[in-house]
PDB file of C-alpha atoms in Angstrom:
ATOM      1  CA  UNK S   1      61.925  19.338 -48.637  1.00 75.00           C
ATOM      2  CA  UNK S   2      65.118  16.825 -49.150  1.00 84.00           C
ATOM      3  CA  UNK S   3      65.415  16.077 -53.006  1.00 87.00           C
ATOM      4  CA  UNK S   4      68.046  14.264 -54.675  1.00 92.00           C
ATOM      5  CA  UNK S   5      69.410  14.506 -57.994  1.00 93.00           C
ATOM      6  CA  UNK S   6      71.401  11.938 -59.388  1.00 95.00           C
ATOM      7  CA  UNK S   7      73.117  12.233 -62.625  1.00 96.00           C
ATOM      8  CA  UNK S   8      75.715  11.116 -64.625  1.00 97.00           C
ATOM      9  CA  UNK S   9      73.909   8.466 -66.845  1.00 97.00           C
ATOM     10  CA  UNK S  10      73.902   7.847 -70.612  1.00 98.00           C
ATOM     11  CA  UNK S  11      74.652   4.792 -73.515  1.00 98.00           C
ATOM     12  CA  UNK S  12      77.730   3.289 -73.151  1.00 98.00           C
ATOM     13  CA  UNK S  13      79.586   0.320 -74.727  1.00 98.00           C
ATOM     14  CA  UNK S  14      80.118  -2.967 -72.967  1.00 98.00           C
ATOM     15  CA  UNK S  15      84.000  -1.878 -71.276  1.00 98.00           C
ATOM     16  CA  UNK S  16      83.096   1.594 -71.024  1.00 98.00           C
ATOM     17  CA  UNK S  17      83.166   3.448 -68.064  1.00 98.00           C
ATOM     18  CA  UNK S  18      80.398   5.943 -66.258  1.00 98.00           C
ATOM     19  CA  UNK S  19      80.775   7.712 -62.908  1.00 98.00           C
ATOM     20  CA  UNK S  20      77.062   8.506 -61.253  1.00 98.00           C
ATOM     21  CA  UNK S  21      76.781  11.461 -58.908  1.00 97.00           C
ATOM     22  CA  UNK S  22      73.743  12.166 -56.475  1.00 94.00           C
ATOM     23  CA  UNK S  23      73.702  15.542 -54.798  1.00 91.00           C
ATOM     24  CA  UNK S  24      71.127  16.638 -51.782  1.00 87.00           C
ATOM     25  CA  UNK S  25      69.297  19.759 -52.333  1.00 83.00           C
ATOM     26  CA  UNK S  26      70.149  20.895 -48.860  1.00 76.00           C
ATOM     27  CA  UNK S  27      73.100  21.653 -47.326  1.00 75.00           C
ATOM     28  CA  UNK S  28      72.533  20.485 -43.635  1.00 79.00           C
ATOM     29  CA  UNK S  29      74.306  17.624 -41.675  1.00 82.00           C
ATOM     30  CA  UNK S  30      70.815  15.974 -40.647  1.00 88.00           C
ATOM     31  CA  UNK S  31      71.169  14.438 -43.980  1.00 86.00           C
ATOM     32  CA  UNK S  32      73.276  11.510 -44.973  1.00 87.00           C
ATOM     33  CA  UNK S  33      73.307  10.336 -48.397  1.00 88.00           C
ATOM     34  CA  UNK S  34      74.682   6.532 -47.856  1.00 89.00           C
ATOM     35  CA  UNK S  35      73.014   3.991 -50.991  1.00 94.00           C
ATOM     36  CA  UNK S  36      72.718   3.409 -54.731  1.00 97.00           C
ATOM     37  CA  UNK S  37      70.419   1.246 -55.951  1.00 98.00           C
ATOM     38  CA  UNK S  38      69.218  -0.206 -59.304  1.00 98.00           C
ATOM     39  CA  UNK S  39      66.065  -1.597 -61.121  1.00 98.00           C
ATOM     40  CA  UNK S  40      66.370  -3.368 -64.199  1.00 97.00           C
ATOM     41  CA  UNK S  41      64.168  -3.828 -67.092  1.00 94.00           C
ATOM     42  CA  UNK S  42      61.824  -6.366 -66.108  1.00 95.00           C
ATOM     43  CA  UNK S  43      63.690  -6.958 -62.311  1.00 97.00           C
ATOM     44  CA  UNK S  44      62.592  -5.571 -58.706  1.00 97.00           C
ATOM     45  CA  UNK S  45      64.967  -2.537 -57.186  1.00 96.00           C
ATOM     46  CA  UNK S  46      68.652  -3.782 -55.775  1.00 97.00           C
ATOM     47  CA  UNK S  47      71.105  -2.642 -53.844  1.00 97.00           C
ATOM     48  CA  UNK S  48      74.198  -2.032 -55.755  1.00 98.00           C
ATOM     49  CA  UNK S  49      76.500  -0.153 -53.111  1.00 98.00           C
ATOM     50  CA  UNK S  50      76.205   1.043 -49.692  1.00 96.00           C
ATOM     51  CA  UNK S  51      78.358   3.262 -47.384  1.00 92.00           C
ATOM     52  CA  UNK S  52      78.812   1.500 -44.143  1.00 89.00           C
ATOM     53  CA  UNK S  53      78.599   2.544 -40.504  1.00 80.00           C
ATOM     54  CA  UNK S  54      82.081   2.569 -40.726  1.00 82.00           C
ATOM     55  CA  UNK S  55      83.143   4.713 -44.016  1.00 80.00           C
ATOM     56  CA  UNK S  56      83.517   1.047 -45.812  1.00 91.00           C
ATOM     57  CA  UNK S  57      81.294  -0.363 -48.399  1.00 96.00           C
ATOM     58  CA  UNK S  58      79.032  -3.290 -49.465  1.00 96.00           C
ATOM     59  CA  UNK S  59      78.826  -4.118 -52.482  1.00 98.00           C
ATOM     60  CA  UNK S  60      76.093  -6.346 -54.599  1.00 98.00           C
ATOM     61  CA  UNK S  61      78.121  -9.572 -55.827  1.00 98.00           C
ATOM     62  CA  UNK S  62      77.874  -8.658 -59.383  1.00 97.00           C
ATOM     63  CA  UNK S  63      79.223  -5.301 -59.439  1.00 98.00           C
ATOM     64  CA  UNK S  64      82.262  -6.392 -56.935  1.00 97.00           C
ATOM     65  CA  UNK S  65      85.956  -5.650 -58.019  1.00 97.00           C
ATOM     66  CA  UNK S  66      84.013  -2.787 -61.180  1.00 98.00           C
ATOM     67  CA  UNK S  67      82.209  -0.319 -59.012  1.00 98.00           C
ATOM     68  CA  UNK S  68      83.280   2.108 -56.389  1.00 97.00           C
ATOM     69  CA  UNK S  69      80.837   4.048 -54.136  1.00 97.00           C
ATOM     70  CA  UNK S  70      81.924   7.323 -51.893  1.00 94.00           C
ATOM     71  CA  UNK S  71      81.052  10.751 -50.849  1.00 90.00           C
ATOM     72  CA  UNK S  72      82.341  13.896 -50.094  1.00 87.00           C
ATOM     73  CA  UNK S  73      83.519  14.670 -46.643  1.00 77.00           C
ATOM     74  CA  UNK S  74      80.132  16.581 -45.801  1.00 76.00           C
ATOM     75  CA  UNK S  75      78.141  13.612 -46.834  1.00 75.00           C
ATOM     76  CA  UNK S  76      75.874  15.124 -48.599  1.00 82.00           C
ATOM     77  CA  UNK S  77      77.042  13.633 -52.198  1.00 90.00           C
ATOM     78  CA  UNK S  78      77.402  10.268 -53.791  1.00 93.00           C
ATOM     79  CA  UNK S  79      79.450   8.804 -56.109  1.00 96.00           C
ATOM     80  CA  UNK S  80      79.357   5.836 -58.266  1.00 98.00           C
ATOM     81  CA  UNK S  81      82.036   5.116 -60.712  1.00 98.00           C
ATOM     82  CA  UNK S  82      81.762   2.065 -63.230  1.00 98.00           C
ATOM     83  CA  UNK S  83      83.887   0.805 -64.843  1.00 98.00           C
ATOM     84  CA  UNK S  84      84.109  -2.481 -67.154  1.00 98.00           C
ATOM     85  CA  UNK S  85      80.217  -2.024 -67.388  1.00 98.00           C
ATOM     86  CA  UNK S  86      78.412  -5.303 -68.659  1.00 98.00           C
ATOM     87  CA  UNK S  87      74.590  -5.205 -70.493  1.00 98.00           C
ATOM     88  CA  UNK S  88      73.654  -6.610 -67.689  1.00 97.00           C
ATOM     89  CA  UNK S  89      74.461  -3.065 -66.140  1.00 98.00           C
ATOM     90  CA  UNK S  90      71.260  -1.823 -68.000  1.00 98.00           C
ATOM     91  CA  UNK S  91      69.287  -0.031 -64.983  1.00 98.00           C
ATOM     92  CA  UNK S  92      67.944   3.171 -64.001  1.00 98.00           C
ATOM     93  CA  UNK S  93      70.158   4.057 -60.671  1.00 98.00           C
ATOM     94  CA  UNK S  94      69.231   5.625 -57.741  1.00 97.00           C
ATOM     95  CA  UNK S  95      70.566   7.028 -54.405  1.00 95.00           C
ATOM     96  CA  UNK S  96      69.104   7.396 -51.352  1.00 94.00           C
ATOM     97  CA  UNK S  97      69.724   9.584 -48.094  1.00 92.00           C
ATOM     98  CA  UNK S  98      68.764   8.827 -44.485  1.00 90.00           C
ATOM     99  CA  UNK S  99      68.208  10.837 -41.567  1.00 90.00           C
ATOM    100  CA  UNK S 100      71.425  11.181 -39.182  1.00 85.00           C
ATOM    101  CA  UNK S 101      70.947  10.909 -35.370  1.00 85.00           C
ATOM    102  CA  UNK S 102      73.252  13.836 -35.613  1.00 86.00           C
ATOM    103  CA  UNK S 103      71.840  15.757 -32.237  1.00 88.00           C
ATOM    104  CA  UNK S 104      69.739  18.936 -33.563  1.00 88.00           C
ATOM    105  CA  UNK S 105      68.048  16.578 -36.499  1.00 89.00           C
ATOM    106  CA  UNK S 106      65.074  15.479 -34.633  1.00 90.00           C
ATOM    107  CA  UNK S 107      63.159  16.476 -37.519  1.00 89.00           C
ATOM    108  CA  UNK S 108      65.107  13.983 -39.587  1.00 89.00           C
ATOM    109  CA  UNK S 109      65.052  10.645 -37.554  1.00 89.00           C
ATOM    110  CA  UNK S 110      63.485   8.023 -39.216  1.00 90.00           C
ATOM    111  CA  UNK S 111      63.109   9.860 -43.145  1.00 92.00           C
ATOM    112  CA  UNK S 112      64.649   7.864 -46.476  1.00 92.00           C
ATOM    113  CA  UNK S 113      64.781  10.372 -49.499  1.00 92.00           C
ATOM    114  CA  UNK S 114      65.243   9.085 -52.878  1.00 94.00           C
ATOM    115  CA  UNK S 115      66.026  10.152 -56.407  1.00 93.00           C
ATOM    116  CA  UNK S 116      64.289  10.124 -59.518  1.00 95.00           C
ATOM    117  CA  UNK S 117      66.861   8.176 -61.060  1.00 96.00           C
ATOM    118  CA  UNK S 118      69.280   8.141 -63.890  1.00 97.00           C
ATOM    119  CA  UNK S 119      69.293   6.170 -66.788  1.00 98.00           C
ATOM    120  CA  UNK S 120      72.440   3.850 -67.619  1.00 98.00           C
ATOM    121  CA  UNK S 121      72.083   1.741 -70.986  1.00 98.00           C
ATOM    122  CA  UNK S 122      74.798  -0.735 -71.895  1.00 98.00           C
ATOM    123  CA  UNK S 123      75.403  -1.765 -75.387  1.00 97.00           C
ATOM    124  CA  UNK S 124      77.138  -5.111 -76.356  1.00 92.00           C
TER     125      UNK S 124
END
């Protein structure tokens, strides 16, 4: 099965800067990790970052301008740096990975893995 680990989260200070990594336990190209998301304390799951259709990136409004979301050229890794992290950053973060329509991946169409999550506490 597709798992995905994402790690890279810890206590920092308000200022302080974390970069978030989520890797896919297989190595095959039916498998496109694309999305980070976040749940805060108390708060329903969000979408922080995205990869778009084409290589750009969406972005929630309140992470605009400190976050930067990419992958390697295999797209089977994600990346989230932060930087000028707020309290309000407070949030377990989590990827997830799509099927591609990548011919060969029949098996794939339609699936949405996620990760456990990782744990990013931000200190005032």
């Amino acid at each position: 099965q597709v798992q995905l680990v994402e790690s890279g989260g810890g206590l920092v200070q308000a200022g302080g800067s974390l970069r978030l990594s989520c890797a896919a336990s297989r190595d095959t190209i039916c498998i496109s990790v694309m999305d980070w998301y976040r749940q805060p304390p108390g708060k329903e799951r969000e979408l922080v970052a995205r990869i778009t259709s084409d290589a750009g990136a969406d972005y929630a409004d309140s992470v605009k301008g400190r976050f930067t979301i990419s992958r390697d050229n295999a797209k089977r890794t994600l990346y989230l740096q932060m930087n000028n992290l707020k309290p309000e950053d407070t949030a377990v973060y989590y990827c997830n990975a799509k099927g591609t329509d990548v011919f060969g991946c029949r098996n794939y169409r339609g699936m949405s893995y996620w990760g456990k999550g990782t744990q990013v506490t931000v200190s005032s």
